[in-house]
PDB file of C-alpha atoms in Angstrom:
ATOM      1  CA  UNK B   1      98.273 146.608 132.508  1.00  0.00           C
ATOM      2  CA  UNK B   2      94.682 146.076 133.615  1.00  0.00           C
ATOM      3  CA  UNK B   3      94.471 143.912 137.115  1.00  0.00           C
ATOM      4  CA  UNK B   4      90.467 142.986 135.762  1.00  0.00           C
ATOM      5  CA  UNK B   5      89.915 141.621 132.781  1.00  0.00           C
ATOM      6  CA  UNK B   6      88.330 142.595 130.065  1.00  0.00           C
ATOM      7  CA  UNK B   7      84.724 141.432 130.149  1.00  0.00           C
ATOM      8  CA  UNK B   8      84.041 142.622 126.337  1.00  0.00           C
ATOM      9  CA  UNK B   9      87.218 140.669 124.814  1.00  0.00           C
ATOM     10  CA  UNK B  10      86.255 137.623 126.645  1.00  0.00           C
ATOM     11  CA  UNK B  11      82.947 138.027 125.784  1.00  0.00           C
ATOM     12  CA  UNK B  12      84.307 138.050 121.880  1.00  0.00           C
ATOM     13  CA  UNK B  13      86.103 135.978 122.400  1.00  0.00           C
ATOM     14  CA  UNK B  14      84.180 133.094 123.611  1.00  0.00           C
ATOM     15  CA  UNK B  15      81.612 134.126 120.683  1.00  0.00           C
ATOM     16  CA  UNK B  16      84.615 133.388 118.348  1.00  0.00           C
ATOM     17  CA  UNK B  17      85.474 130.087 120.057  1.00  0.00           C
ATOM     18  CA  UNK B  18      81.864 128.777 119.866  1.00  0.00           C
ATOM     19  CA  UNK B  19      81.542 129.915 116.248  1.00  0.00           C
ATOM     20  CA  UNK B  20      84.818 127.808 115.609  1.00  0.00           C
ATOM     21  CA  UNK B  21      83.585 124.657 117.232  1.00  0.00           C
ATOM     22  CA  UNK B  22      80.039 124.747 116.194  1.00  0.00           C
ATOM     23  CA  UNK B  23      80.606 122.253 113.113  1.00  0.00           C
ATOM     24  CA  UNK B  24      78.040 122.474 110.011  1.00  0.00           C
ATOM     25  CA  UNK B  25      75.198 120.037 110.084  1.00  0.00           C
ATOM     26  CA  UNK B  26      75.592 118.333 106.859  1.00  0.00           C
ATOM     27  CA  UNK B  27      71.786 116.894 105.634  1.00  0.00           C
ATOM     28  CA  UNK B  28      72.580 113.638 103.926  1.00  0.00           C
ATOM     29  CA  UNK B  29      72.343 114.843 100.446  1.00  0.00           C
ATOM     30  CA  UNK B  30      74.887 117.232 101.498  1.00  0.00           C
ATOM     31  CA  UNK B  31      77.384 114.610 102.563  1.00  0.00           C
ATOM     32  CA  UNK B  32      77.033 112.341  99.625  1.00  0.00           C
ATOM     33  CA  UNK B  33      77.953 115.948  97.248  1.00  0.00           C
ATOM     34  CA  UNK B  34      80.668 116.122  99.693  1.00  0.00           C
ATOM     35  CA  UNK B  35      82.102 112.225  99.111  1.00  0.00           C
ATOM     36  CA  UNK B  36      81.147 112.280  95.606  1.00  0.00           C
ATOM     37  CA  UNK B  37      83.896 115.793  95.158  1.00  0.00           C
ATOM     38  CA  UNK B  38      86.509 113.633  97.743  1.00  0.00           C
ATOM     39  CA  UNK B  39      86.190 111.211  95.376  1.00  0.00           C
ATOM     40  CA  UNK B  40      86.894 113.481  91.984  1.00  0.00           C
ATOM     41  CA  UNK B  41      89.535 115.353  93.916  1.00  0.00           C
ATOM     42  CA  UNK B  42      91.020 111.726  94.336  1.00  0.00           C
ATOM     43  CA  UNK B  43      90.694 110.889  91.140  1.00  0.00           C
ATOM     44  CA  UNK B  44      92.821 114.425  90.150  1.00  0.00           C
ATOM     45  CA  UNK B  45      94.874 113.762  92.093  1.00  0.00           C
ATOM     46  CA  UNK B  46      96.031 110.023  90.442  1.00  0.00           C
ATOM     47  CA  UNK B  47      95.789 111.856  86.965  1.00  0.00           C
ATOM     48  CA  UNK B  48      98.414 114.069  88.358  1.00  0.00           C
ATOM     49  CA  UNK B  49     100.731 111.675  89.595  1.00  0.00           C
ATOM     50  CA  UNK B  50     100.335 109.660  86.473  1.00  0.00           C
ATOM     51  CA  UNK B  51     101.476 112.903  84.788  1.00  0.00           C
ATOM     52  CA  UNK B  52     104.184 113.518  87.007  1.00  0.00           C
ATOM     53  CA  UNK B  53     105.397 109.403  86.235  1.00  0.00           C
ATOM     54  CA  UNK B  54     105.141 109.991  82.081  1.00  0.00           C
ATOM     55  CA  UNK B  55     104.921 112.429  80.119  1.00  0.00           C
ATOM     56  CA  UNK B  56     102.114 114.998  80.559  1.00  0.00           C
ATOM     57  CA  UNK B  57     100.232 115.270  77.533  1.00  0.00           C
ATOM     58  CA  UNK B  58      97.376 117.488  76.349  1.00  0.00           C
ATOM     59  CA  UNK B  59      94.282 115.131  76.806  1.00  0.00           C
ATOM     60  CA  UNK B  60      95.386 114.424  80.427  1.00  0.00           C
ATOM     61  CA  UNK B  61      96.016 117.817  81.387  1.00  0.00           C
ATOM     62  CA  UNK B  62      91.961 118.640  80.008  1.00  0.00           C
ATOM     63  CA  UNK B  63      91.145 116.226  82.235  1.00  0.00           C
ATOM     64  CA  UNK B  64      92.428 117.416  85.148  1.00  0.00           C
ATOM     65  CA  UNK B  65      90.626 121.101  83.971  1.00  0.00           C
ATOM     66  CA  UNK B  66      87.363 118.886  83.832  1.00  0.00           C
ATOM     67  CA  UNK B  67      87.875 117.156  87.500  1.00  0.00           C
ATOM     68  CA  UNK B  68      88.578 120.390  89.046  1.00  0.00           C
ATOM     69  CA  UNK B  69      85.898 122.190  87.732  1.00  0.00           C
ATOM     70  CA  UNK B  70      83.544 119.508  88.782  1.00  0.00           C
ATOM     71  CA  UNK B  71      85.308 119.535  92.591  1.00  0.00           C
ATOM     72  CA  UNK B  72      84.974 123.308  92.585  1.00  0.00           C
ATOM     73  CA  UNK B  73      81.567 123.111  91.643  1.00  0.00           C
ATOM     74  CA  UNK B  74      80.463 121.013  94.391  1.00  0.00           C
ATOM     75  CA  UNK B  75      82.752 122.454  97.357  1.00  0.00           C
ATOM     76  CA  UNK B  76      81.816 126.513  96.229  1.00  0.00           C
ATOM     77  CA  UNK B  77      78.152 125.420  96.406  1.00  0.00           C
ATOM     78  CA  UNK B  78      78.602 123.674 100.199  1.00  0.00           C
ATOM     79  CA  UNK B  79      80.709 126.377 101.187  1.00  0.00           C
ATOM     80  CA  UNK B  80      78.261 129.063 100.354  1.00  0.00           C
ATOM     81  CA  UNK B  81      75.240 126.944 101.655  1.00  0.00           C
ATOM     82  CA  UNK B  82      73.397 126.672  98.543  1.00  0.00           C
ATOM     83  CA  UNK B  83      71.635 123.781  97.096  1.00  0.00           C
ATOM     84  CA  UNK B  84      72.312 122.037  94.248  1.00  0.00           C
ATOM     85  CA  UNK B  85      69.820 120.703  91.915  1.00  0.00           C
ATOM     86  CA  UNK B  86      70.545 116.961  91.616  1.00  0.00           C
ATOM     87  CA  UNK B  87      70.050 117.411  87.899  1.00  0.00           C
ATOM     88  CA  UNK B  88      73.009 119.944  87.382  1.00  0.00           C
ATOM     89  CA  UNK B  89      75.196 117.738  89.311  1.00  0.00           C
ATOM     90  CA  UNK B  90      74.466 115.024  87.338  1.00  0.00           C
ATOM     91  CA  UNK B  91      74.963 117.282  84.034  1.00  0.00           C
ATOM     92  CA  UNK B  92      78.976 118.755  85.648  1.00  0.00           C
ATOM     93  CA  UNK B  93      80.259 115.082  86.781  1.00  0.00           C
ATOM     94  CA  UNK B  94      78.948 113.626  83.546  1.00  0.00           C
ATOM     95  CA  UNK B  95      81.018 116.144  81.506  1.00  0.00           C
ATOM     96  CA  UNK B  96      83.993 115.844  83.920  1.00  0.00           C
ATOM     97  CA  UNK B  97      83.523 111.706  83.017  1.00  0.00           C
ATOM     98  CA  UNK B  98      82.803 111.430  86.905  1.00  0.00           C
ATOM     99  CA  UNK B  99      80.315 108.849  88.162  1.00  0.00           C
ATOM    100  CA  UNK B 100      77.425 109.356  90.342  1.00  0.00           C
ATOM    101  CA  UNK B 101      76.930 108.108  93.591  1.00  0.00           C
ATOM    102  CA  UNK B 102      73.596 105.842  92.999  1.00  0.00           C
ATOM    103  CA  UNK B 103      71.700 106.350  96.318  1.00  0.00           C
ATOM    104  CA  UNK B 104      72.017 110.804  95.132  1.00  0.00           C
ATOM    105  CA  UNK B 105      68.189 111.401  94.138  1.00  0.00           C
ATOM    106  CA  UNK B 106      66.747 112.836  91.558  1.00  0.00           C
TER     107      UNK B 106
END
């Protein structure tokens, strides 16, 4: 067992540490994409429990393919830091039957 520490591992892993806490600066177009997929992933999600109440049908089930490929979308795009063209965003929520948030530009 070493009596001095490491100075390379602590080095790492304070890099680590400060990786994990520095949080993403979100621009405000980013945010409302982000809200506007919170709110289709909440709107699954009340499809689903619906479904899980009655009887699931087919139409219902389509839905919930539409919603998540709309929430998908939006959160692969963030997550890989590129930018979405308000005009293809527009396009995926209005085939998912999602509205738009009304302040996201043009």
């Amino acid at each position: 067992m070493q009596a001095q520490p490491n100075q390379d591992a602590e080095q790492k892993f304070r890099d680590m540490l400060d990786k994990l806490l520095d949080f993403p600066r979100w621009t405000a177009k980013q945010q409302l994409e982000l809200e506007m997929a919170r709110d289709a992933a909440n709107t699954m999600l009340h499809v689903a429990e619906s479904m899980r109440r009655g009887t699931p049908d087919t139409l219902a089930t389509l839905r919930i393919l539409r919603l998540a490929k709309a929430v998908d979308y939006v959160l692969t795009a963030l997550a890989a830091q590129r930018d979405i063209r308000p005009a293809t965003l527009r396009a995926v929520f209005n085939l998912a039957g999602l509205p738009v948030d009304p302040a996201y530009g043009r």
